[in-house]
Coordinates of N, CA and C in Angstrom, one line a residue:
X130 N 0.8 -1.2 0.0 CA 0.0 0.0 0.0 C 0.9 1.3 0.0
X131 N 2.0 1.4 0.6 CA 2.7 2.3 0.9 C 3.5 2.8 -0.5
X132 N 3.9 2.1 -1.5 CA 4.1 1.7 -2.6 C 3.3 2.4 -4.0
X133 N 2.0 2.5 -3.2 CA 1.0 3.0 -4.0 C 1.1 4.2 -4.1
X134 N 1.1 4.9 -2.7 CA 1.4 6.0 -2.4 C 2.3 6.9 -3.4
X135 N 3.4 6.1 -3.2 CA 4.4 6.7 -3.7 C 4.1 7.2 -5.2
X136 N 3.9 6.2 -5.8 CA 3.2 6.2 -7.4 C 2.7 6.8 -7.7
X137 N 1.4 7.3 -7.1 CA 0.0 8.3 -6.7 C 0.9 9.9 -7.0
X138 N 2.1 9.7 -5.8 CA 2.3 11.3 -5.4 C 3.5 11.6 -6.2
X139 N 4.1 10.7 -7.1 CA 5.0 11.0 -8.4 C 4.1 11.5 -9.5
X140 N 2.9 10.9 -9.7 CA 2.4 11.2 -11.2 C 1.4 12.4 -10.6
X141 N 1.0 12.5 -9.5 CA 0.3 13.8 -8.9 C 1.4 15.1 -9.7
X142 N 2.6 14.7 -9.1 CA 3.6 15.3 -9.2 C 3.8 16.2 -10.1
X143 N 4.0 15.4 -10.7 CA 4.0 14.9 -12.5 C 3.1 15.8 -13.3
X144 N 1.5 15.3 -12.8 CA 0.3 16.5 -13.6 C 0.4 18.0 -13.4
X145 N 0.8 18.2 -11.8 CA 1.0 19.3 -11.7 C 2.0 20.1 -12.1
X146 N 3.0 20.1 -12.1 CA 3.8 20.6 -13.1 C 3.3 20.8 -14.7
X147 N 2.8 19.6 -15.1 CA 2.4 20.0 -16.7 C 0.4 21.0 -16.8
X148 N 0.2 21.7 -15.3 CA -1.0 22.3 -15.3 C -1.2 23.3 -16.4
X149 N 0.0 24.1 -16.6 CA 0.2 25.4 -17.3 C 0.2 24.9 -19.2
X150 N 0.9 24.2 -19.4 CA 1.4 23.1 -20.6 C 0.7 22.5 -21.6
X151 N -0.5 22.1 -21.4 CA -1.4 21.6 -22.7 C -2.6 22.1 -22.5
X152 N -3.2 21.6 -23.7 CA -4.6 21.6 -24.2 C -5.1 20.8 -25.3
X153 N -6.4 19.7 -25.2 CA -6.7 19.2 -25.7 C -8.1 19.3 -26.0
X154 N -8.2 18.3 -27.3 CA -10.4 18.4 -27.5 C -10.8 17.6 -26.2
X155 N -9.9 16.8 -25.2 CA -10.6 15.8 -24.1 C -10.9 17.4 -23.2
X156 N -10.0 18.3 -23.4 CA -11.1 19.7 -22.2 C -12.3 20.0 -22.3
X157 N -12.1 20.3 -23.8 CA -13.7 20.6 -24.8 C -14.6 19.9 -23.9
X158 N -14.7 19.0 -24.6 CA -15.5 17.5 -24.2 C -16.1 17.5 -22.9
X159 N -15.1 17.4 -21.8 CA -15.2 17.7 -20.6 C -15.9 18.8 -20.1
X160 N -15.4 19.9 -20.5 CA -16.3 21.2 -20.2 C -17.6 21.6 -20.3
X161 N -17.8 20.8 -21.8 CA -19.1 20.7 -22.2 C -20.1 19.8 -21.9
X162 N -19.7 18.3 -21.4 CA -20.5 17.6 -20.7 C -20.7 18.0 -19.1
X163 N -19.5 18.4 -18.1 CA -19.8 18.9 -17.4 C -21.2 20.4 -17.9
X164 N -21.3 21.2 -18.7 CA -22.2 22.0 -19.0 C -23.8 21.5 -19.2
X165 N -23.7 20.4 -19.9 CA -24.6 19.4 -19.9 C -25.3 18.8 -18.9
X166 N -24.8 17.9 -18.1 CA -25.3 17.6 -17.3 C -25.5 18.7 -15.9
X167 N -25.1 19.8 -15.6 CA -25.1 21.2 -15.0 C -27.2 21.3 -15.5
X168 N -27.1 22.2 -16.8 CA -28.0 22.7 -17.4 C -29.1 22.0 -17.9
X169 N -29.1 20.5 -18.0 CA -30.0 20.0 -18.8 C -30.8 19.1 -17.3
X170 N -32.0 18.9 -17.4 CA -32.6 17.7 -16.4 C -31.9 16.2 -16.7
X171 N -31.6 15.6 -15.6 CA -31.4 14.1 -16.4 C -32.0 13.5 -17.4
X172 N -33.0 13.7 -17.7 CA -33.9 12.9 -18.2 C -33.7 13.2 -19.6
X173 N -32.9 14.4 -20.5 CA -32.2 15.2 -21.6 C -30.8 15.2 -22.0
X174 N -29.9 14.7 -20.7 CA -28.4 14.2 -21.1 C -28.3 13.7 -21.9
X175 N -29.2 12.5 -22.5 CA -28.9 11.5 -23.8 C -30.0 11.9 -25.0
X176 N -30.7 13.1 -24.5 CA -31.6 13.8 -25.5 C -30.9 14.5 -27.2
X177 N -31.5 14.0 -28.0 CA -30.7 15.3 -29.4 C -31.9 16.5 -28.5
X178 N -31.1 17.8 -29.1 CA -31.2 18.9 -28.9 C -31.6 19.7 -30.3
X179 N -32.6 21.0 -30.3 CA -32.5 21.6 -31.7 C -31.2 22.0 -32.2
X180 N -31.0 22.8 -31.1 CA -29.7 23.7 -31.0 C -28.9 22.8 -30.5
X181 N -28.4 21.4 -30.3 CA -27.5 20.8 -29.3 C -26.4 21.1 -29.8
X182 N -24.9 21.1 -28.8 CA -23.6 21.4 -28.9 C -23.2 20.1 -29.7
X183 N -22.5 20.5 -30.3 CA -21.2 19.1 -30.9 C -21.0 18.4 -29.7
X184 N -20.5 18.6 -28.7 CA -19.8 17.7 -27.7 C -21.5 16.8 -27.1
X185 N -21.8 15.6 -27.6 CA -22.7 15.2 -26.7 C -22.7 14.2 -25.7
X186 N -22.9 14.0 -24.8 CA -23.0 13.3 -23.6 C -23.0 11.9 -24.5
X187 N -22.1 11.0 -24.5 CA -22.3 9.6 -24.9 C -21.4 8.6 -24.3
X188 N -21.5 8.9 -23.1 CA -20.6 7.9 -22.1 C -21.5 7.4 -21.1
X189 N -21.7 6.0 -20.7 CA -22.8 5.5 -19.3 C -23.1 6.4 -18.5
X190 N -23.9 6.0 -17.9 CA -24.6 6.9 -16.6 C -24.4 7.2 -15.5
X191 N -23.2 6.3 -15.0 CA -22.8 6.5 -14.2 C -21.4 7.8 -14.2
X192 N -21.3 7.7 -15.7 CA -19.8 8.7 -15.4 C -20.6 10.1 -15.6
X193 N -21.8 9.8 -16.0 CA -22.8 10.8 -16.8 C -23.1 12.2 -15.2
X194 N -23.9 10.6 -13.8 CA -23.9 11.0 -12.5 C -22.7 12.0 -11.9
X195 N -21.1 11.1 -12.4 CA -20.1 12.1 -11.9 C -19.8 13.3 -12.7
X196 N -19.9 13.2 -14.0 CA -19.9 14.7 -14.5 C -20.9 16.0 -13.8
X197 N -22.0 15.0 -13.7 CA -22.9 15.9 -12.7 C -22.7 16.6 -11.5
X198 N -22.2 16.0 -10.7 CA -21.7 15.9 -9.2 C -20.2 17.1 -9.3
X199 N -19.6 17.3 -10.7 CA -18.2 17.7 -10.5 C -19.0 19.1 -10.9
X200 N -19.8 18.9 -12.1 CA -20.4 20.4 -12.6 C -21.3 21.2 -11.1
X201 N -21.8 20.9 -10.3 CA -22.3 21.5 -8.9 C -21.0 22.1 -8.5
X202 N -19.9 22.0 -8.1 CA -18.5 22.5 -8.0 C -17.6 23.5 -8.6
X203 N -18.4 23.2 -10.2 CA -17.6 23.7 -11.1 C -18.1 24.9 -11.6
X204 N -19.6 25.1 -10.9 CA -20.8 26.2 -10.7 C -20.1 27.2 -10.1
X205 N -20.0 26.9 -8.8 CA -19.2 27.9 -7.5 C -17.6 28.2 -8.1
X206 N -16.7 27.5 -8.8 CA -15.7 28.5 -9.3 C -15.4 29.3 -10.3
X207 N -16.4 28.7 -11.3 CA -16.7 29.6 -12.6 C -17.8 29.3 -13.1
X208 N -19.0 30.2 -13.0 CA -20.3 30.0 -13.9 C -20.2 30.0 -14.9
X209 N -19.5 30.0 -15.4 CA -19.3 30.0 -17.3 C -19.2 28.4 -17.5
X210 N -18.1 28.1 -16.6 CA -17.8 26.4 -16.5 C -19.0 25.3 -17.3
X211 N -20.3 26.2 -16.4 CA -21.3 25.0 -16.9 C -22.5 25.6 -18.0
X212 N -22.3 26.7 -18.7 CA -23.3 26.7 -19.7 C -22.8 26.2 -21.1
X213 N -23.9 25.9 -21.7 CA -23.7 25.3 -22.7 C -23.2 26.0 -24.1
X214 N -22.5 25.9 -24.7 CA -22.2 27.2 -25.3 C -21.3 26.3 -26.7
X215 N -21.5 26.7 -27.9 CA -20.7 26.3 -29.0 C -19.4 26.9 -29.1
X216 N -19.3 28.3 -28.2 CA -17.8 28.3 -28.5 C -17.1 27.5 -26.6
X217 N -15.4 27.4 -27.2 CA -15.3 26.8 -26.4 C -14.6 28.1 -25.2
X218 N -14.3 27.3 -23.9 CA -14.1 28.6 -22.6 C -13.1 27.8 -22.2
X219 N -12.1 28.7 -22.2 CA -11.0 28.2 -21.4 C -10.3 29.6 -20.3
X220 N -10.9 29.8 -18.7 CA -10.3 30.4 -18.3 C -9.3 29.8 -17.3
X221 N -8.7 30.7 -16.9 CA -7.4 29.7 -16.1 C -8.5 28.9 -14.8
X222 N -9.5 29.4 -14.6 CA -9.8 29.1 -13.2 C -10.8 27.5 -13.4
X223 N -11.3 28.1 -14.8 CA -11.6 26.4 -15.7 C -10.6 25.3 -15.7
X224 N -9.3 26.0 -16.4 CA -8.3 24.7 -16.4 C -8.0 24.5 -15.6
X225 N -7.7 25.1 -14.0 CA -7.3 24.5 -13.1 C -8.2 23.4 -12.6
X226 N -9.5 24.2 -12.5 CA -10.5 22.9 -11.9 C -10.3 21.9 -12.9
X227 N -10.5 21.9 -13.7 CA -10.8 20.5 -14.5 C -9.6 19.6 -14.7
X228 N -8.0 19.9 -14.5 CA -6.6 19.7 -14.0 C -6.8 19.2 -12.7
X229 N -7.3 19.8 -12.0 CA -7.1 19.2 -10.5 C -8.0 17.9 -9.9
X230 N -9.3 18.4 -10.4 CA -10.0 17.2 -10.7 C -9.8 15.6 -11.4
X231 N -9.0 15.9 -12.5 CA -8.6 14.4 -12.9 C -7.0 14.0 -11.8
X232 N -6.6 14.7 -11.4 CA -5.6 14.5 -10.1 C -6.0 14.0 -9.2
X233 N -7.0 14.7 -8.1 CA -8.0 14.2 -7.4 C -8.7 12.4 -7.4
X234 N -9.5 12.9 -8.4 CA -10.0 11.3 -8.8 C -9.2 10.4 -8.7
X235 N -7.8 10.2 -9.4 CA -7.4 9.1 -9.2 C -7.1 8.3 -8.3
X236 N -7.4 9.1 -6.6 CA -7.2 8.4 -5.3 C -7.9 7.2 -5.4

């Protein structure tokens, strides 16, 4: 177990250093399903939309639930975080949540 640890707090390490460093369509994606599941009732996550965004919700329900759970969080540090919007938003306070979050999770 202790072992684990170690591994955990190298590649912790590791992401955090590269926070400042990339960008990919997996933010997009992310941002926008977090936006999604934020703005839309459950019962509309796997709905087409008139207007719907490119990025649509097409992952189980259960990760569907955690996108959900992380967008309530992601409300309180940037409300832009979760609307739904065809252009994309990248503020630093965005990337950090959404950086620190996949850090987090991995516990």
């Amino acid at each position: 177990m202790q072992h684990y640890w170690r591994v955990w707090l190298v590649a912790a390490c590791v992401k955090l250093l590269l926070f400042p460093s990339y960008y990919s369509t997996d933010y997009d994606v992310h941002r926008n399903w977090l936006a999604v599941t934020h703005s839309r009732d459950a019962s509309k996550w796997y709905a087409d939309q008139p207007q719907q965004n490119q990025w649509t919700l097409d992952y189980p329900p259960l990760f569907a639930l955690y996108e959900a759970i992380l967008s309530k969080i992601a409300a309180r540090v940037d409300s832009k975080i979760v609307e739904e919007s065809e252009r994309d938003y990248a503020s630093v306070a965005c990337i950090r949540f959404q950086r620190a979050t996949v850090v987090l999770t991995e516990l």
